């Protein structure tokens, strides 16, 4: 097959990198146009390489990929990468949670599956995580958005099995297999699964529903012009705040279910650092 022409630049973030030979890097990239991509950056480790100071996590890039020999090539070639502007990510207390978010996407997302709405939400999440006070809400919001975009989160406005609408004053559990389940009002505290008020689920569902479906997002004029989706993450964070502790347990349960036997190294490290 004839070599394909080089692509136009795509907005991207570096999720992970590791050495490949003495002078090059293998990169896990999250791109707006192509989804998760594995690419090689030849010569990126050389002292005078223009790629060396650019290919860092948590900063928005414009990446140009080289030609591929076939449409199903697994590893792409980075021809050029430039900083796309914006403030430097402060890191600090958000550094490990940031790598947790990156690892989450690497484990759950398949390659070459574009999710432009998720890309924009990731950028918004990094901005929110820069404020330590907003960090827990930003993580819960992104976890929920990621699960919804990947088809792992049921409609939170209705009971999954019965189809009955969620009532604001009712308590509900969120099960990885059975979805949204109403819990009896007379259940003893701590006797059943962790629950959250229906009003919280309805607010979260309203925020998630404001994002265009992935199939529509790819054909939206907003994406054709390179514009970002409206800021869904701040709205989703506000919906999560009344039940951050409960939602943390629920989202982690869903995530672990869909990861299967895989374990998150960043999560294990965070738990280890919290031990006295």
Coordinates of C-alpha atoms in Angstrom, one line a residue:
X1 CA 0.0 0.0 0.0
X2 CA 1.3 3.5 -0.8
X3 CA 2.4 5.6 2.0
X4 CA -0.3 7.9 3.4
X5 CA 0.3 11.7 3.5
X6 CA 1.3 13.3 6.8
X7 CA -1.6 14.5 9.0
X8 CA -2.4 18.0 10.1
X9 CA -1.5 18.8 13.6
X10 CA -3.7 17.5 16.4
X11 CA -4.3 18.8 19.9
X12 CA -2.8 16.2 22.3
X13 CA -1.6 15.5 25.9
X14 CA 1.1 13.1 26.9
X15 CA -0.3 10.4 29.2
X16 CA 2.9 8.4 29.6
X17 CA 6.3 8.0 28.1
X18 CA 9.1 5.5 28.4
X19 CA 12.6 5.1 26.8
X20 CA 13.0 3.5 23.4
X21 CA 16.7 3.1 22.5
X22 CA 19.3 5.6 23.7
X23 CA 17.8 8.7 22.1
X24 CA 14.0 8.1 21.5
X25 CA 10.8 7.8 23.5
X26 CA 7.6 5.8 23.2
X27 CA 4.6 7.9 24.0
X28 CA 1.0 7.3 25.0
X29 CA -0.8 10.3 23.7
X30 CA -4.4 11.4 24.2
X31 CA -5.4 13.3 21.0
X32 CA -8.6 15.2 20.3
X33 CA -8.8 13.9 16.7
X34 CA -7.6 10.3 17.0
X35 CA -8.2 9.3 20.6
X36 CA -5.5 7.4 22.4
X37 CA -2.4 6.9 20.2
X38 CA 0.9 5.1 20.8
X39 CA 3.7 7.0 19.0
X40 CA 7.5 7.1 18.8
X41 CA 9.4 10.4 19.1
X42 CA 12.8 9.7 17.5
X43 CA 15.7 11.6 19.0
X44 CA 13.5 13.2 21.7
X45 CA 16.1 12.4 24.4
X46 CA 19.0 14.1 22.6
X47 CA 20.2 17.3 24.5
X48 CA 19.4 19.7 21.7
X49 CA 16.1 18.0 20.5
X50 CA 13.2 20.5 20.1
X51 CA 10.9 17.7 21.3
X52 CA 12.8 17.2 24.6
X53 CA 11.3 20.2 26.6
X54 CA 7.8 19.8 25.0
X55 CA 6.8 16.2 25.5
X56 CA 5.8 16.5 29.1
X57 CA 2.5 15.4 30.8
X58 CA -0.3 17.8 31.6
X59 CA 0.5 20.5 29.0
X60 CA -1.5 20.9 25.9
X61 CA 0.4 20.2 22.7
X62 CA -0.1 20.4 18.9
X63 CA 1.4 17.2 17.5
X64 CA 2.0 16.4 13.9
X65 CA 2.3 12.7 12.9
X66 CA 4.3 11.4 10.1
X67 CA 3.1 9.1 7.2
X68 CA 2.2 5.5 8.0
X69 CA 2.6 2.5 5.8
X70 CA -0.9 1.3 6.4
X71 CA -4.1 2.5 8.0
X72 CA -3.9 -0.1 10.8
X73 CA -0.4 0.8 12.0
X74 CA -0.2 0.5 15.8
X75 CA 2.7 2.9 16.4
X76 CA 2.7 6.3 14.8
X77 CA 5.6 8.6 14.3
X78 CA 5.8 12.1 15.9
X79 CA 7.2 14.5 13.3
X80 CA 6.7 17.7 15.3
X81 CA 5.3 18.8 18.7
X82 CA 4.7 22.3 19.9
X83 CA 3.4 23.7 23.2
X84 CA -0.2 25.0 22.5
X85 CA -0.1 27.7 25.2
X86 CA -1.9 28.1 28.5
X87 CA -0.6 28.3 32.1
X88 CA 1.9 25.7 33.4
X89 CA 0.3 23.0 35.4
X90 CA 1.3 23.6 39.1
X91 CA 1.4 19.9 40.1
X92 CA 2.0 19.8 43.9
X93 CA -0.8 17.9 45.6
X94 CA -2.4 17.3 42.2
X95 CA 0.6 15.5 40.8
X96 CA -0.3 11.9 41.8
X97 CA -4.0 12.4 41.1
X98 CA -3.1 13.7 37.7
X99 CA -1.1 10.6 36.9
X100 CA -4.1 8.6 38.3
X101 CA -6.4 10.2 35.7
X102 CA -3.8 9.5 33.0
X103 CA -3.5 5.9 34.0
X104 CA -7.3 5.5 34.2
X105 CA -7.6 6.6 30.5
X106 CA -4.8 4.3 29.4
X107 CA -6.4 1.3 31.0
X108 CA -10.0 1.9 30.1
X109 CA -9.8 3.5 26.6
X110 CA -9.1 1.6 23.5
X111 CA -6.7 3.0 20.9
X112 CA -7.8 5.1 17.9
X113 CA -11.3 5.8 19.3
X114 CA -11.8 9.6 19.2
X115 CA -13.6 11.2 22.2
X116 CA -13.4 14.9 21.6
X117 CA -15.8 15.7 24.4
X118 CA -13.7 13.7 26.8
X119 CA -10.6 15.5 25.6
X120 CA -12.1 18.8 26.4
X121 CA -13.3 17.5 29.8
X122 CA -9.7 16.3 30.6
X123 CA -8.4 19.8 29.8
X124 CA -11.1 21.4 32.1
X125 CA -10.2 18.8 34.9
X126 CA -6.6 19.7 34.8
X127 CA -7.5 23.4 35.3
X128 CA -9.8 22.5 38.2
X129 CA -7.2 20.2 39.9
X130 CA -4.8 23.1 40.2
X131 CA -6.9 24.3 43.1
X132 CA -6.4 21.9 46.1
X133 CA -9.9 22.7 47.4
X134 CA -11.5 21.6 44.2
X135 CA -9.4 18.4 43.7
X136 CA -11.8 15.8 45.1
X137 CA -14.8 17.2 43.2
X138 CA -12.7 17.4 40.0
X139 CA -11.7 13.8 40.3
X140 CA -15.3 12.6 40.9
X141 CA -16.5 14.7 38.0
X142 CA -13.9 13.3 35.6
X143 CA -14.5 9.7 36.7
X144 CA -18.2 10.0 36.0
X145 CA -17.6 11.8 32.7
X146 CA -15.1 9.1 31.6
X147 CA -17.4 6.3 32.6
X148 CA -20.3 7.8 30.7
X149 CA -18.3 8.5 27.5
X150 CA -17.1 4.9 27.5
X151 CA -20.6 3.5 28.0
X152 CA -20.0 2.2 31.5
X153 CA -22.4 4.5 33.4
X154 CA -26.1 3.9 33.2
X155 CA -28.8 6.6 33.0
X156 CA -28.8 8.1 36.5
X157 CA -32.3 9.5 36.1
X158 CA -34.0 6.1 36.2
X159 CA -33.8 2.8 38.0
X160 CA -31.9 0.5 35.7
X161 CA -33.9 -2.7 36.1
X162 CA -37.5 -1.3 36.6
X163 CA -37.2 1.8 34.5
X164 CA -38.9 3.9 37.2
X165 CA -37.8 7.5 37.4
X166 CA -35.4 8.4 40.2
X167 CA -37.2 10.3 43.0
X168 CA -35.2 13.2 44.6
X169 CA -36.0 12.2 48.2
X170 CA -35.2 8.5 47.7
X171 CA -31.9 6.8 48.5
X172 CA -30.2 4.9 45.7
X173 CA -27.2 2.5 45.3
X174 CA -25.2 2.3 42.1
X175 CA -24.2 -1.3 41.3
X176 CA -21.7 -2.2 38.6
X177 CA -24.0 -4.8 37.1
X178 CA -27.5 -3.9 38.3
X179 CA -27.1 -0.1 37.9
X180 CA -29.2 2.3 39.8
X181 CA -31.2 0.6 42.6
X182 CA -33.7 2.1 45.1
X183 CA -33.1 1.2 48.7
X184 CA -35.9 0.7 51.3
X185 CA -36.5 3.8 53.4
X186 CA -36.6 1.6 56.6
X187 CA -33.2 0.0 56.0
X188 CA -30.9 0.2 59.0
X189 CA -27.9 2.5 58.5
X190 CA -24.9 0.5 57.3
X191 CA -27.0 -2.6 56.7
X192 CA -27.0 -2.3 52.9
X193 CA -24.8 -0.8 50.1
X194 CA -23.7 2.8 50.2
X195 CA -26.4 5.1 48.9
X196 CA -26.8 8.6 47.6
X197 CA -29.9 10.8 47.4
X198 CA -31.9 10.7 44.2
X199 CA -31.5 14.5 43.9
X200 CA -27.8 14.2 43.6
X201 CA -28.1 11.6 40.8
X202 CA -30.6 13.8 38.9
X203 CA -28.2 16.8 39.1
X204 CA -25.3 14.6 37.9
X205 CA -27.4 13.2 35.0
X206 CA -28.4 16.7 33.9
X207 CA -24.8 17.8 33.8
X208 CA -23.7 14.7 31.8
X209 CA -26.7 15.0 29.4
X210 CA -25.5 18.5 28.5
X211 CA -22.5 16.9 26.6
X212 CA -23.3 16.0 23.0
X213 CA -23.2 12.2 22.3
X214 CA -19.8 11.2 20.9
X215 CA -21.3 10.3 17.5
X216 CA -22.8 13.7 17.2
X217 CA -19.7 15.5 18.6
X218 CA -17.6 14.3 15.7
X219 CA -19.9 16.0 13.1
X220 CA -20.6 19.1 15.1
X221 CA -19.5 22.5 13.6
X222 CA -18.0 23.2 17.0
X223 CA -15.4 20.4 16.5
X224 CA -14.8 21.3 12.9
X225 CA -13.5 24.7 14.0
X226 CA -11.4 23.2 16.7
X227 CA -13.5 24.8 19.5
X228 CA -14.0 23.3 22.9
X229 CA -17.3 22.0 24.3
X230 CA -18.9 24.2 26.9
X231 CA -17.4 23.6 30.4
X232 CA -19.2 20.5 31.6
X233 CA -16.7 19.7 34.4
X234 CA -17.5 22.7 36.6
X235 CA -21.2 21.9 36.4
X236 CA -20.6 18.3 37.1
X237 CA -18.3 19.2 40.1
X238 CA -21.1 21.3 41.6
X239 CA -23.5 18.3 41.3
X240 CA -21.0 16.0 43.0
X241 CA -20.1 18.2 46.0
X242 CA -23.1 17.2 48.2
X243 CA -22.0 13.5 48.1
X244 CA -18.2 13.4 47.4
X245 CA -17.5 10.6 49.9
X246 CA -20.3 8.4 48.6
X247 CA -19.5 9.0 45.0
X248 CA -15.9 8.2 45.5
X249 CA -16.8 4.7 46.7
X250 CA -19.3 4.3 43.9
X251 CA -17.1 5.4 41.0
X252 CA -14.2 3.4 42.2
X253 CA -16.4 0.3 42.4
X254 CA -17.5 0.8 38.8
X255 CA -13.9 1.5 37.7
X256 CA -12.5 -1.6 39.4
X257 CA -15.3 -3.7 37.9
X258 CA -14.5 -2.6 34.3
X259 CA -10.7 -2.9 34.9
X260 CA -11.2 -6.6 35.8
X261 CA -8.0 -8.1 37.1
X262 CA -5.9 -5.0 36.3
X263 CA -4.7 -2.8 39.2
X264 CA -4.0 0.9 39.1
X265 CA -0.4 1.5 40.2
X266 CA -1.1 5.2 40.9
X267 CA -4.0 4.3 43.1
X268 CA -1.9 1.8 45.1
X269 CA 0.8 4.4 45.5
X270 CA -1.6 7.0 46.8
X271 CA -3.0 4.6 49.4
X272 CA 0.6 3.6 50.4
X273 CA 1.5 7.3 51.0
X274 CA -1.6 7.8 53.1
X275 CA -0.5 5.2 55.6
X276 CA 1.2 6.5 58.8

